[in-house]
Amino acid sequence: MKERCEAALLGQKLVALMIMVVPAAIAMYGIKLIRDAFFFSIAPDTGFLWGKLVAGILCFAIPMAFIAGFILHHERKKNRVQPRFMVREPEDDE
């Protein structure tokens, strides 16, 4: 029975790792796009690549927001966040 629980826990940890790795890889690609947009704009025959810049910013910002939300959700479940980040209970007006 103990081996089954350890295997399930290992599976959960692998899923959590993949949830963190895939957005991080997308964010790294976003940084590459931003870098390319700036470095290609230095070339005299090329204009500034606004599409590549915007795509890079989106590919960086959205996965980083997802990772931040995932970590905040995990820390809230463990009760390890400051009181201002805790979910407030709705107050009864009765």
PDB file of C-alpha atoms in Angstrom:
ATOM      1  CA  MET A   1       0.000   0.000   0.000  1.00  0.00           C
ATOM      2  CA  LYS A   2       2.832   2.375   0.859  1.00  0.00           C
ATOM      3  CA  GLU A   3       4.430   1.838  -2.564  1.00  0.00           C
ATOM      4  CA  ARG A   4       1.169   2.784  -4.274  1.00  0.00           C
ATOM      5  CA  CYS A   5       0.986   6.063  -2.335  1.00  0.00           C
ATOM      6  CA  GLU A   6       4.618   6.862  -3.155  1.00  0.00           C
ATOM      7  CA  ALA A   7       4.010   6.124  -6.836  1.00  0.00           C
ATOM      8  CA  ALA A   8       0.933   8.363  -6.883  1.00  0.00           C
ATOM      9  CA  LEU A   9       2.892  11.130  -5.154  1.00  0.00           C
ATOM     10  CA  LEU A  10       5.709  10.769  -7.669  1.00  0.00           C
ATOM     11  CA  GLY A  11       3.196  11.006 -10.515  1.00  0.00           C
ATOM     12  CA  GLN A  12       1.717  14.171  -9.022  1.00  0.00           C
ATOM     13  CA  LYS A  13       5.160  15.700  -8.682  1.00  0.00           C
ATOM     14  CA  LEU A  14       5.985  14.875 -12.308  1.00  0.00           C
ATOM     15  CA  VAL A  15       2.759  16.498 -13.486  1.00  0.00           C
ATOM     16  CA  ALA A  16       3.522  19.590 -11.387  1.00  0.00           C
ATOM     17  CA  LEU A  17       7.024  19.696 -12.853  1.00  0.00           C
ATOM     18  CA  MET A  18       5.651  19.561 -16.389  1.00  0.00           C
ATOM     19  CA  ILE A  19       3.153  22.297 -15.531  1.00  0.00           C
ATOM     20  CA  MET A  20       6.125  24.455 -14.570  1.00  0.00           C
ATOM     21  CA  VAL A  21       8.554  23.438 -17.363  1.00  0.00           C
ATOM     22  CA  VAL A  22       6.314  23.949 -20.407  1.00  0.00           C
ATOM     23  CA  PRO A  23       5.401  27.597 -19.612  1.00  0.00           C
ATOM     24  CA  ALA A  24       9.029  28.291 -18.672  1.00  0.00           C
ATOM     25  CA  ALA A  25      10.134  27.017 -22.092  1.00  0.00           C
ATOM     26  CA  ILE A  26       7.554  29.236 -23.794  1.00  0.00           C
ATOM     27  CA  ALA A  27       8.784  32.213 -21.740  1.00  0.00           C
ATOM     28  CA  MET A  28      12.372  31.488 -22.788  1.00  0.00           C
ATOM     29  CA  TYR A  29      11.233  31.474 -26.416  1.00  0.00           C
ATOM     30  CA  GLY A  30       9.546  34.838 -25.771  1.00  0.00           C
ATOM     31  CA  ILE A  31      12.823  36.258 -24.477  1.00  0.00           C
ATOM     32  CA  LYS A  32      14.503  34.990 -27.662  1.00  0.00           C
ATOM     33  CA  LEU A  33      11.892  36.736 -29.810  1.00  0.00           C
ATOM     34  CA  ILE A  34      12.353  40.015 -27.927  1.00  0.00           C
ATOM     35  CA  ARG A  35      16.129  39.761 -28.276  1.00  0.00           C
ATOM     36  CA  ASP A  36      15.836  39.009 -32.005  1.00  0.00           C
ATOM     37  CA  ALA A  37      13.531  41.988 -32.529  1.00  0.00           C
ATOM     38  CA  PHE A  38      16.088  44.332 -30.990  1.00  0.00           C
ATOM     39  CA  PHE A  39      19.165  42.840 -32.646  1.00  0.00           C
ATOM     40  CA  PHE A  40      17.600  42.630 -36.115  1.00  0.00           C
ATOM     41  CA  SER A  41      16.604  46.293 -35.841  1.00  0.00           C
ATOM     42  CA  ILE A  42      20.296  47.221 -35.678  1.00  0.00           C
ATOM     43  CA  ALA A  43      20.829  45.947 -39.242  1.00  0.00           C
ATOM     44  CA  PRO A  44      20.696  48.833 -41.736  1.00  0.00           C
ATOM     45  CA  ASP A  45      18.435  47.055 -44.245  1.00  0.00           C
ATOM     46  CA  THR A  46      15.759  45.997 -41.735  1.00  0.00           C
ATOM     47  CA  GLY A  47      13.172  48.065 -39.930  1.00  0.00           C
ATOM     48  CA  PHE A  48      12.051  47.412 -36.389  1.00  0.00           C
ATOM     49  CA  LEU A  49      10.174  44.121 -36.097  1.00  0.00           C
ATOM     50  CA  TRP A  50       7.120  45.129 -34.084  1.00  0.00           C
ATOM     51  CA  GLY A  51       5.307  41.845 -34.654  1.00  0.00           C
ATOM     52  CA  LYS A  52       8.214  39.833 -33.291  1.00  0.00           C
ATOM     53  CA  LEU A  53       8.502  42.181 -30.301  1.00  0.00           C
ATOM     54  CA  VAL A  54       4.804  41.957 -29.427  1.00  0.00           C
ATOM     55  CA  ALA A  55       4.797  38.172 -29.876  1.00  0.00           C
ATOM     56  CA  GLY A  56       7.858  37.923 -27.639  1.00  0.00           C
ATOM     57  CA  ILE A  57       6.300  40.054 -24.928  1.00  0.00           C
ATOM     58  CA  LEU A  58       3.137  37.944 -25.015  1.00  0.00           C
ATOM     59  CA  CYS A  59       5.106  34.678 -25.034  1.00  0.00           C
ATOM     60  CA  PHE A  60       6.985  35.919 -21.982  1.00  0.00           C
ATOM     61  CA  ALA A  61       4.275  37.637 -19.947  1.00  0.00           C
ATOM     62  CA  ILE A  62       1.456  35.071 -20.208  1.00  0.00           C
ATOM     63  CA  PRO A  63       3.491  32.021 -19.077  1.00  0.00           C
ATOM     64  CA  MET A  64       5.112  34.045 -16.277  1.00  0.00           C
ATOM     65  CA  ALA A  65       1.665  35.089 -15.027  1.00  0.00           C
ATOM     66  CA  PHE A  66       0.566  31.434 -15.193  1.00  0.00           C
ATOM     67  CA  ILE A  67       3.605  30.281 -13.206  1.00  0.00           C
ATOM     68  CA  ALA A  68       3.076  33.015 -10.624  1.00  0.00           C
ATOM     69  CA  GLY A  69      -0.583  32.044 -10.233  1.00  0.00           C
ATOM     70  CA  PHE A  70       0.339  28.370  -9.930  1.00  0.00           C
ATOM     71  CA  ILE A  71       2.875  29.105  -7.180  1.00  0.00           C
ATOM     72  CA  LEU A  72       0.445  31.423  -5.354  1.00  0.00           C
ATOM     73  CA  HIS A  73      -2.292  28.774  -5.481  1.00  0.00           C
ATOM     74  CA  HIS A  74       0.117  26.134  -4.158  1.00  0.00           C
ATOM     75  CA  GLU A  75       1.323  28.363  -1.326  1.00  0.00           C
ATOM     76  CA  ARG A  76      -2.254  29.319  -0.375  1.00  0.00           C
ATOM     77  CA  LYS A  77      -3.119  25.637  -0.027  1.00  0.00           C
ATOM     78  CA  LYS A  78      -0.146  25.191   2.334  1.00  0.00           C
ATOM     79  CA  ASN A  79      -1.075  28.393   4.258  1.00  0.00           C
ATOM     80  CA  ARG A  80       2.339  29.939   3.606  1.00  0.00           C
ATOM     81  CA  VAL A  81       1.369  33.351   2.220  1.00  0.00           C
ATOM     82  CA  GLN A  82       1.061  36.733   3.842  1.00  0.00           C
ATOM     83  CA  PRO A  83      -2.420  37.689   5.067  1.00  0.00           C
ATOM     84  CA  ARG A  84      -2.901  40.175   2.223  1.00  0.00           C
ATOM     85  CA  PHE A  85      -2.649  37.325  -0.315  1.00  0.00           C
ATOM     86  CA  MET A  86      -5.112  35.037   1.471  1.00  0.00           C
ATOM     87  CA  VAL A  87      -8.563  34.549  -0.033  1.00  0.00           C
ATOM     88  CA  ARG A  88     -11.024  36.536   2.011  1.00  0.00           C
ATOM     89  CA  GLU A  89     -14.184  34.894   3.213  1.00  0.00           C
ATOM     90  CA  PRO A  90     -17.380  36.709   2.219  1.00  0.00           C
ATOM     91  CA  GLU A  91     -18.829  38.564   5.180  1.00  0.00           C
ATOM     92  CA  ASP A  92     -22.424  37.923   6.194  1.00  0.00           C
ATOM     93  CA  ASP A  93     -24.610  41.042   6.157  1.00  0.00           C
ATOM     94  CA  GLU A  94     -27.273  39.506   8.360  1.00  0.00           C
TER      95      GLU A  94
END
